[in-house]
Coordinates of N, CA and C and ligand atoms in Angstrom, one line a residue:
M1 N 26.7 26.1 -43.7 CA 25.9 24.9 -43.7 C 27.2 23.8 -44.0
V2 N 27.2 22.7 -43.5 CA 28.3 21.8 -43.7 C 27.5 20.3 -44.4
T3 N 28.4 19.7 -45.2 CA 27.8 18.7 -45.7 C 28.0 17.3 -44.8
A4 N 27.1 16.2 -45.2 CA 27.2 15.2 -44.5 C 28.7 14.7 -44.3
N5 N 29.3 14.7 -44.9 CA 30.7 14.2 -44.9 C 31.6 14.9 -44.3
E6 N 31.6 16.6 -44.2 CA 32.4 17.4 -43.6 C 31.8 17.0 -41.9
Q7 N 30.9 16.9 -41.6 CA 30.1 16.6 -40.2 C 30.5 15.2 -39.6
R8 N 30.5 14.4 -40.4 CA 31.3 13.2 -39.8 C 32.7 13.2 -39.7
F9 N 33.4 14.0 -40.7 CA 35.1 14.0 -40.2 C 35.0 15.0 -39.0
R10 N 34.1 15.9 -38.6 CA 34.2 16.7 -37.6 C 33.9 15.7 -36.4
E11 N 32.9 14.9 -36.5 CA 32.6 14.3 -35.5 C 33.6 13.2 -35.0
L12 N 34.5 12.8 -36.0 CA 35.5 11.5 -35.7 C 36.8 12.2 -35.4
L13 N 36.9 13.7 -35.8 CA 38.2 14.0 -35.2 C 37.8 14.4 -33.9
L14 N 37.0 14.9 -33.4 CA 36.6 14.8 -31.9 C 36.5 13.9 -31.0
D15 N 36.4 13.0 -31.5 CA 36.2 11.4 -30.8 C 38.0 11.1 -30.9
W16 N 38.8 11.5 -31.7 CA 40.5 10.9 -32.0 C 40.6 12.1 -31.0
G17 N 40.5 13.5 -30.7 CA 40.9 14.4 -29.7 C 41.0 13.8 -28.4
V18 N 40.0 12.8 -27.9 CA 39.9 12.5 -26.6 C 41.2 11.6 -26.0
G19 N 41.8 12.3 -25.4 CA 43.0 11.7 -24.7 C 44.4 11.8 -25.5
N20 N 43.9 12.5 -26.9 CA 45.0 12.7 -28.0 C 46.0 13.7 -28.0
T21 N 45.2 14.7 -27.6 CA 45.8 16.1 -27.6 C 46.9 16.4 -26.8
R22 N 47.8 17.6 -27.2 CA 49.2 17.6 -26.8 C 48.5 18.6 -25.8
E23 N 49.5 18.8 -24.7 CA 49.2 19.9 -23.4 C 50.2 20.6 -23.5
Y24 N 50.0 21.8 -23.4 CA 51.1 23.1 -23.7 C 50.4 24.0 -22.4
P25 N 51.3 25.1 -21.9 CA 50.9 25.8 -20.7 C 50.2 26.8 -21.0
W26 N 50.3 27.4 -22.2 CA 49.5 28.4 -22.9 C 48.0 28.0 -23.2
R27 N 47.8 26.5 -23.1 CA 46.4 25.7 -23.5 C 45.8 25.5 -22.1
E28 N 46.5 26.0 -21.2 CA 45.6 25.9 -19.7 C 44.1 26.9 -19.7
T29 N 43.2 26.5 -19.4 CA 42.0 27.5 -19.1 C 42.2 28.9 -18.5
S30 N 43.0 28.6 -17.4 CA 43.6 30.0 -16.5 C 44.1 30.7 -17.5
R31 N 44.7 30.5 -18.6 CA 45.8 31.5 -19.0 C 44.6 32.6 -19.6
S32 N 45.0 33.9 -19.5 CA 44.7 35.0 -19.8 C 44.7 35.7 -21.3
L33 N 44.3 36.3 -21.5 CA 44.1 36.8 -23.0 C 45.6 37.3 -23.6
Y34 N 46.4 37.9 -22.5 CA 47.8 38.3 -22.9 C 48.7 37.2 -23.1
E35 N 48.3 36.0 -22.0 CA 49.3 35.2 -22.0 C 49.0 34.3 -23.3
V36 N 48.0 33.8 -23.7 CA 47.6 33.4 -24.9 C 47.8 34.0 -26.1
F37 N 48.0 34.9 -25.9 CA 48.8 36.0 -27.2 C 50.1 36.0 -27.3
V38 N 50.8 36.1 -25.9 CA 52.2 36.1 -26.1 C 52.7 34.6 -26.9
A39 N 52.0 33.4 -26.4 CA 52.3 32.1 -27.1 C 52.0 31.8 -28.6
E40 N 50.7 32.9 -28.9 CA 50.9 32.2 -30.7 C 51.6 33.4 -31.2
F41 N 51.9 34.4 -30.5 CA 52.9 35.5 -30.9 C 54.3 34.7 -31.2
F42 N 54.6 34.2 -30.3 CA 56.1 33.4 -30.7 C 55.7 31.9 -31.5
L43 N 54.5 31.2 -31.5 CA 54.6 30.2 -31.9 C 54.9 30.2 -33.4
T44 N 54.5 31.7 -34.1 CA 54.8 31.5 -35.7 C 56.2 31.4 -35.7
Q45 N 56.4 30.5 -36.5 CA 57.7 30.3 -37.1 C 58.5 29.5 -35.8
T46 N 58.3 29.1 -35.0 CA 59.1 28.5 -33.9 C 58.3 27.0 -33.5
P47 N 58.9 26.2 -33.3 CA 58.0 25.0 -32.7 C 57.5 24.8 -31.3
A48 N 56.3 24.4 -31.0 CA 55.7 24.5 -29.7 C 56.6 23.9 -28.7
D49 N 57.5 23.0 -29.0 CA 58.3 22.7 -27.9 C 59.2 23.4 -27.4
N50 N 59.9 24.2 -28.2 CA 61.0 25.7 -28.4 C 60.2 26.5 -27.5
V51 N 58.9 26.8 -28.1 CA 58.3 28.1 -27.3 C 58.0 27.6 -25.6
A52 N 57.4 26.2 -25.7 CA 57.1 26.1 -24.3 C 58.5 26.0 -23.1
S53 N 59.8 26.1 -23.8 CA 61.0 26.1 -22.9 C 61.4 27.6 -22.6
V54 N 60.8 28.4 -23.3 CA 60.7 29.9 -22.3 C 59.7 30.4 -22.1
Y55 N 58.4 29.8 -22.4 CA 57.3 30.3 -21.8 C 57.1 30.8 -20.7
P56 N 57.3 29.5 -19.7 CA 57.1 30.1 -18.2 C 57.9 31.0 -17.7
Q57 N 59.0 31.3 -18.0 CA 60.1 32.2 -17.4 C 59.5 33.5 -18.0
F58 N 59.3 33.6 -19.2 CA 58.6 34.8 -20.1 C 57.2 35.4 -19.2
T59 N 56.2 34.5 -19.1 CA 55.3 34.8 -18.7 C 55.6 35.2 -17.1
E60 N 56.3 34.8 -16.8 CA 56.5 35.1 -14.9 C 57.2 36.4 -14.7
Q61 N 58.4 36.5 -15.7 CA 59.1 38.2 -15.9 C 58.4 39.0 -16.3
F62 N 57.4 38.7 -17.3 CA 56.7 39.6 -17.8 C 55.1 39.5 -17.9
P63 N 54.4 39.6 -17.0 CA 53.0 39.1 -17.0 C 51.9 39.9 -17.5
S64 N 52.4 41.0 -17.8 CA 51.4 42.2 -18.6 C 52.0 42.7 -19.9
L65 N 51.2 43.3 -20.5 CA 52.0 44.4 -21.5 C 52.6 45.3 -20.9
G66 N 52.0 46.0 -19.6 CA 52.7 46.9 -18.9 C 54.3 46.7 -18.5
S67 N 54.6 45.6 -17.9 CA 55.6 44.8 -17.8 C 56.4 44.8 -18.9
I68 N 56.0 44.5 -20.0 CA 56.6 44.5 -21.3 C 57.1 46.0 -21.7
D69 N 56.3 46.9 -21.5 CA 56.5 48.5 -21.8 C 57.5 48.9 -20.8
D70 N 57.6 48.6 -19.6 CA 58.6 49.2 -18.6 C 60.0 48.5 -18.9
A71 N 60.0 47.2 -19.5 CA 61.1 46.5 -19.7 C 61.9 47.0 -20.9
S72 N 63.3 46.7 -20.8 CA 64.2 47.3 -22.1 C 64.2 46.1 -23.2
K73 N 64.5 46.6 -24.7 CA 64.4 45.6 -25.3 C 65.4 44.4 -24.8
E74 N 66.6 44.7 -24.3 CA 67.7 43.7 -24.0 C 67.2 42.7 -23.2
E75 N 65.9 43.2 -22.0 CA 65.6 42.4 -20.9 C 64.9 41.7 -21.8
L76 N 64.1 41.6 -22.7 CA 63.2 41.0 -23.5 C 64.1 39.6 -24.8
V77 N 64.8 40.2 -25.0 CA 65.8 39.5 -25.7 C 66.6 38.4 -24.8
E78 N 67.1 38.8 -23.5 CA 67.7 37.9 -22.9 C 66.9 36.5 -22.7
V79 N 65.2 36.8 -22.6 CA 64.7 35.4 -22.4 C 64.1 34.8 -23.7
I80 N 64.1 35.6 -24.6 CA 63.3 34.9 -25.9 C 64.4 34.6 -26.8
R81 N 65.7 34.9 -26.7 CA 66.8 34.4 -27.5 C 66.6 33.1 -28.1
P82 N 66.5 32.0 -27.3 CA 66.6 30.5 -28.0 C 65.4 30.4 -28.9
L83 N 64.5 31.7 -29.2 CA 63.4 31.2 -30.0 C 64.0 31.7 -31.5
G84 N 64.9 32.6 -31.9 CA 65.2 32.5 -33.0 C 64.4 34.2 -33.4
F85 N 64.8 35.0 -34.2 CA 64.0 36.2 -34.4 C 64.0 37.1 -33.2
Y86 N 64.7 36.8 -32.2 CA 64.6 37.6 -31.0 C 64.6 39.4 -31.3
N87 N 65.3 39.5 -32.1 CA 65.0 41.3 -32.0 C 64.2 41.7 -32.7
M88 N 63.6 41.2 -33.6 CA 62.3 41.6 -34.2 C 61.3 41.2 -33.6
R89 N 61.2 40.3 -32.7 CA 60.1 40.0 -31.6 C 60.1 41.0 -30.7
A90 N 61.2 41.2 -30.3 CA 61.3 42.2 -28.8 C 60.8 43.6 -29.4
E91 N 61.3 43.8 -30.5 CA 61.0 45.1 -31.0 C 59.3 45.4 -31.4
A92 N 58.8 44.2 -32.0 CA 57.4 43.9 -32.1 C 56.6 44.1 -30.8
L93 N 56.9 43.4 -30.0 CA 56.4 43.2 -28.7 C 56.6 44.7 -27.8
K94 N 57.4 45.6 -28.0 CA 57.8 46.6 -27.0 C 56.9 47.7 -27.9
K95 N 56.6 47.7 -29.4 CA 55.7 48.8 -29.9 C 54.2 48.2 -29.6
I96 N 54.1 47.1 -29.6 CA 52.6 47.0 -29.4 C 52.3 47.3 -27.7
A97 N 53.2 47.1 -26.7 CA 53.2 47.5 -25.6 C 52.8 48.8 -25.5
T98 N 53.4 49.8 -26.0 CA 53.6 51.2 -25.9 C 52.1 51.5 -26.5
R99 N 51.6 50.8 -27.6 CA 50.5 51.4 -28.3 C 49.3 50.9 -27.4
C100 N 49.2 49.6 -26.9 CA 47.9 49.5 -26.1 C 48.3 48.8 -24.5
D101 N 47.0 49.2 -23.7 CA 47.2 48.8 -22.4 C 46.8 47.2 -21.6
S102 N 46.0 46.6 -23.3 CA 45.6 45.5 -23.2 C 45.4 44.6 -24.1
I103 N 45.6 43.5 -24.3 CA 45.4 42.8 -25.8 C 44.0 43.2 -26.6
P104 N 44.0 43.5 -27.9 CA 42.3 43.9 -28.2 C 41.7 42.8 -28.1
E105 N 40.4 42.7 -28.1 CA 39.4 41.4 -28.3 C 38.9 41.3 -29.6
S106 N 39.4 42.1 -30.5 CA 38.5 41.6 -32.2 C 39.7 41.5 -33.0
V107 N 39.5 40.6 -33.8 CA 40.7 40.5 -35.1 C 41.0 41.8 -35.7
E108 N 40.0 42.7 -36.1 CA 40.4 43.8 -36.8 C 41.5 44.4 -36.0
D109 N 41.4 44.9 -35.0 CA 42.2 45.6 -34.1 C 43.3 44.8 -33.6
L110 N 43.3 43.4 -33.5 CA 44.5 42.6 -33.1 C 45.5 42.7 -34.6
T111 N 44.7 42.6 -35.9 CA 45.8 42.6 -36.8 C 46.4 44.3 -37.1
E112 N 45.8 44.9 -36.6 CA 46.2 46.6 -36.7 C 47.9 46.2 -35.9
L113 N 48.2 45.6 -35.3 CA 49.1 45.6 -34.6 C 50.4 44.9 -35.2
P114 N 51.4 45.3 -34.8 CA 52.6 45.0 -35.6 C 52.9 43.3 -35.6
R115 N 53.2 43.0 -36.7 CA 53.9 41.3 -36.9 C 52.4 40.4 -36.5
V116 N 51.1 40.9 -36.5 CA 49.9 40.2 -36.1 C 49.2 39.8 -36.9
G117 N 49.4 38.9 -37.7 CA 48.2 38.4 -38.8 C 47.0 37.7 -38.4
R118 N 46.1 37.2 -39.4 CA 45.0 36.6 -39.2 C 45.2 35.4 -38.3
Y119 N 46.0 34.8 -38.3 CA 46.5 33.5 -38.0 C 46.6 33.5 -36.6
I120 N 47.3 34.7 -35.7 CA 47.9 34.8 -34.5 C 46.6 35.4 -34.0
A121 N 45.7 36.3 -34.7 CA 45.0 36.9 -34.1 C 43.4 35.9 -34.0
N122 N 43.4 35.3 -34.8 CA 42.1 34.2 -34.6 C 42.2 33.1 -33.8
T123 N 43.6 32.4 -33.5 CA 44.2 31.9 -32.3 C 44.2 32.1 -31.3
T124 N 44.5 33.7 -31.2 CA 44.4 34.1 -29.6 C 43.2 33.8 -29.0
L125 N 42.0 34.6 -30.3 CA 40.7 34.9 -29.4 C 40.2 33.4 -29.6
C126 N 40.6 32.5 -30.4 CA 39.7 31.1 -30.2 C 40.1 30.7 -29.0
I127 N 41.3 30.3 -28.4 CA 41.8 29.7 -27.6 C 41.7 30.4 -26.1
A128 N 41.7 31.5 -26.1 CA 41.7 32.6 -24.9 C 40.3 32.4 -24.6
Q129 N 39.2 32.7 -25.7 CA 37.9 33.2 -25.2 C 36.6 32.3 -25.8
N130 N 37.2 31.3 -26.6 CA 36.3 30.4 -27.4 C 35.4 31.1 -28.5
Q131 N 36.2 32.1 -29.2 CA 35.4 32.7 -30.1 C 35.3 31.6 -31.5
P132 N 34.3 31.6 -32.0 CA 34.5 30.9 -33.3 C 34.9 31.4 -34.6
L133 N 36.4 31.3 -34.8 CA 37.2 31.7 -35.7 C 38.0 30.4 -36.1
P134 N 37.9 30.7 -37.7 CA 38.8 29.7 -38.1 C 40.5 29.5 -37.7
V135 N 41.0 28.6 -37.8 CA 42.6 28.8 -37.7 C 43.2 28.0 -38.8
L136 N 44.1 28.6 -39.5 CA 44.6 28.1 -40.9 C 46.2 28.0 -41.0
D137 N 46.7 27.1 -40.3 CA 48.2 27.1 -40.6 C 48.3 25.8 -41.6
R138 N 49.6 25.7 -41.9 CA 50.2 24.9 -42.8 C 49.5 23.3 -42.5
N139 N 49.6 23.0 -41.5 CA 49.2 21.7 -40.8 C 47.5 21.5 -41.5
V140 N 46.9 22.6 -41.1 CA 45.2 22.3 -41.3 C 45.0 22.2 -43.0
V141 N 45.7 23.0 -43.6 CA 45.7 23.3 -45.0 C 46.0 21.8 -45.5
R142 N 47.4 20.9 -45.1 CA 47.3 19.8 -45.4 C 45.9 19.0 -45.2
V143 N 45.5 18.9 -44.0 CA 44.7 17.8 -43.7 C 43.3 18.1 -44.5
Y144 N 42.9 19.6 -44.8 CA 41.8 19.9 -45.2 C 41.7 19.4 -46.6
D145 N 43.0 19.6 -47.1 CA 43.1 19.6 -48.6 C 43.5 17.9 -48.9
R146 N 43.9 17.0 -48.1 CA 43.9 15.7 -48.2 C 42.5 15.1 -48.2
V147 N 41.8 15.4 -47.1 CA 40.5 14.6 -46.6 C 39.6 15.2 -47.8
F148 N 39.6 16.7 -48.2 CA 38.0 16.8 -49.0 C 38.8 16.8 -50.2
G149 N 40.0 16.6 -50.8 CA 40.4 16.6 -52.0 C 40.1 17.9 -52.8
E150 N 39.3 17.5 -53.9 CA 39.2 18.5 -54.8 C 38.1 19.7 -54.6
V151 N 37.2 19.3 -53.3 CA 36.1 20.3 -52.8 C 37.0 21.6 -52.0
W152 N 38.6 21.2 -51.6 CA 39.4 22.2 -50.9 C 39.8 23.2 -52.1
P153 N 39.3 24.4 -51.8 CA 39.6 25.5 -52.9 C 41.5 25.9 -52.8
A154 N 41.5 26.3 -53.8 CA 43.1 26.5 -54.3 C 43.4 28.2 -53.5
A155 N 42.6 28.9 -53.7 CA 42.8 30.4 -53.3 C 42.7 30.4 -51.9
E156 N 43.9 31.3 -51.2 CA 44.2 31.4 -49.5 C 42.5 31.8 -49.2
S157 N 42.4 32.9 -49.9 CA 40.8 33.6 -49.2 C 39.6 32.3 -49.2
D158 N 39.7 31.6 -50.4 CA 38.5 30.4 -50.4 C 38.8 29.4 -49.3
Q159 N 40.1 29.3 -48.7 CA 40.4 28.2 -48.0 C 40.2 28.9 -46.6
W160 N 40.1 30.3 -46.2 CA 40.0 30.7 -45.1 C 38.4 30.7 -45.3
E161 N 37.5 30.9 -46.0 CA 36.3 30.8 -46.2 C 35.7 29.1 -45.7
F162 N 36.4 28.4 -46.6 CA 35.9 26.8 -46.0 C 36.3 26.5 -44.8
T163 N 37.5 26.8 -44.3 CA 38.0 26.9 -42.9 C 36.7 27.2 -41.7
E164 N 36.6 28.5 -41.8 CA 35.4 29.0 -41.0 C 34.1 28.5 -41.0
R165 N 33.8 28.1 -42.1 CA 32.4 27.4 -42.4 C 32.4 25.8 -41.6
L166 N 33.6 25.3 -41.3 CA 33.6 24.0 -40.7 C 33.4 24.2 -39.0
V167 N 34.1 25.6 -38.9 CA 34.3 25.8 -37.3 C 32.9 25.4 -36.4
P168 N 32.6 24.4 -35.4 CA 31.5 24.4 -35.0 C 30.8 25.5 -33.9
N169 N 29.8 25.8 -34.0 CA 29.3 26.7 -33.0 C 30.1 26.5 -31.4
E170 N 29.4 25.0 -31.5 CA 29.8 24.6 -29.9 C 31.3 24.0 -30.2
N171 N 31.8 24.9 -28.6 CA 33.4 24.7 -28.3 C 34.2 24.4 -29.6
P172 N 34.4 25.9 -30.2 CA 35.2 25.8 -31.3 C 36.4 25.8 -30.9
R173 N 36.9 26.3 -29.4 CA 38.4 26.3 -29.0 C 38.9 24.6 -29.0
E174 N 37.7 24.0 -28.7 CA 38.3 22.3 -28.6 C 38.6 21.7 -30.1
Y175 N 37.3 22.3 -31.0 CA 37.9 21.5 -32.3 C 39.3 22.0 -32.8
N176 N 39.4 23.4 -32.8 CA 40.7 23.8 -33.7 C 41.8 23.4 -32.8
L177 N 41.9 23.2 -31.3 CA 43.1 22.5 -31.0 C 43.3 21.2 -31.3
I178 N 42.4 20.3 -31.3 CA 42.2 19.0 -31.8 C 42.4 18.7 -33.2
L179 N 42.2 20.0 -34.0 CA 42.8 19.8 -35.7 C 44.1 20.1 -36.0
L180 N 44.4 21.4 -35.1 CA 45.8 21.7 -35.4 C 46.7 20.2 -34.8
D181 N 46.3 19.6 -33.9 CA 47.0 18.3 -33.2 C 47.1 17.3 -34.1
F182 N 45.9 16.9 -34.8 CA 45.6 16.2 -35.9 C 46.9 16.2 -36.8
G183 N 47.0 17.9 -37.2 CA 47.7 17.7 -38.4 C 49.2 17.6 -38.1
A184 N 49.6 17.6 -36.8 CA 50.9 17.8 -36.5 C 51.3 16.2 -36.1
M185 N 50.3 15.5 -35.6 CA 50.6 14.1 -35.1 C 50.4 13.0 -35.9
I186 N 49.3 13.2 -36.6 CA 49.0 12.0 -37.3 C 48.9 12.3 -39.0
C187 N 48.2 13.5 -39.6 CA 48.0 13.7 -40.9 C 49.4 14.8 -41.2
Q188 N 50.6 14.3 -40.9 CA 51.8 14.9 -40.8 C 52.3 14.9 -42.9
S189 N 53.6 15.7 -42.8 CA 54.0 15.3 -44.3 C 54.2 14.0 -44.6
E190 N 54.5 13.2 -43.8 CA 54.4 11.6 -44.0 C 53.3 11.1 -43.5
P191 N 52.1 11.2 -44.1 CA 50.9 11.1 -43.4 C 50.8 9.4 -42.3
Q192 N 50.2 9.3 -41.1 CA 50.1 8.0 -40.5 C 49.0 7.4 -40.9
C193 N 48.7 7.3 -42.1 CA 47.4 6.5 -42.4 C 46.8 5.3 -41.6
D194 N 48.0 4.4 -41.4 CA 47.5 3.4 -40.8 C 46.7 3.5 -39.6
V195 N 47.2 4.4 -38.7 CA 46.3 4.8 -37.3 C 45.5 5.9 -37.5
C196 N 44.9 6.3 -38.9 CA 43.9 7.3 -39.0 C 42.8 6.7 -39.1
F197 N 41.6 7.7 -38.5 CA 40.3 7.3 -38.4 C 39.7 7.8 -39.6
A198 N 40.5 8.3 -40.5 CA 39.6 8.9 -41.9 C 39.5 8.0 -43.0
T199 N 40.2 6.9 -43.2 CA 40.8 6.5 -44.4 C 39.6 5.9 -45.3
E200 N 38.5 5.5 -44.7 CA 37.1 5.5 -45.5 C 36.8 6.4 -46.4
Y201 N 36.9 7.7 -46.0 CA 36.6 8.7 -47.1 C 37.5 9.9 -47.4
C202 N 38.7 9.7 -47.0 CA 39.7 10.6 -47.2 C 40.2 10.5 -48.8
T203 N 40.2 11.8 -49.6 CA 40.3 11.8 -50.8 C 41.9 11.3 -51.0
Y204 N 42.9 11.5 -50.4 CA 44.1 11.3 -50.7 C 44.5 9.9 -50.1
Y205 N 43.8 9.3 -49.2 CA 43.9 7.8 -48.9 C 43.3 7.1 -50.1
Q206 N 42.3 7.4 -50.6 CA 41.6 6.4 -51.6 C 42.6 6.6 -52.8
K207 N 42.9 7.4 -53.2 CA 44.0 7.6 -54.2 C 45.2 6.8 -54.1
H208 N 45.6 6.8 -53.1 CA 47.2 6.5 -52.9 C 47.1 5.3 -52.3
K209 N 46.1 4.5 -51.6 CA 46.5 3.1 -51.0 C 46.8 2.2 -51.6
Q210 N 46.8 2.0 -53.1 CA 47.7 1.2 -53.8 C 49.3 0.9 -53.8
Ligands
LIG301 S1 43.8 8.7 -44.1 FE1 45.9 9.5 -44.2 S2 46.0 11.2 -45.5 FE2 43.7 11.0 -45.1 S3 43.7 12.3 -43.2 FE3 44.3 10.4 -42.5 S4 46.3 10.6 -42.2 FE4 45.6 12.1 -43.7

């Protein structure tokens, strides 16, 4: 159950998202579960623009887990070197491709894979399959902490619970993408409050506006 304040934030956030979200190749709705997984796997610890610079070549050269299984680690590294952590990433992808014929469709099975945590699992399944799962990265923590103030919990497990409660059942994919973009574009480390829709009831803004 969401409060009236939370519901209002969700509505305004969705309104803000119209025409304001970022476009990346892995966000195209035609992308397969595998293709979305690859993007989310790389997006951990690497800015989206860097991932976008190698993503088309990677997905063309390695269009499935089978093709990763057939490739050598060196062939993977050759493409993903600009992303950094390339040895670790290539080794993990090779292990995943050896273990699975296809990307698992549940959080439990996904998080069994090497280097795959709850964030990658949830984001992959939400973006690829519109599953109503919470995504919680540093941007989302910052946004909810600022907007909801003292109601935002300190413990990470409680933060996941809070975030899960706010994911709408209707089009969770859209909501989560907009939330991620809002944190990356407006409620940044240096917040752009002068162009934000949430000033009226944002706890952080109300405290700091003087
Ligand atoms: S008013 Fe400022 S601090 Fe609050 S959500 Fe908007 S950008 Fe973030």
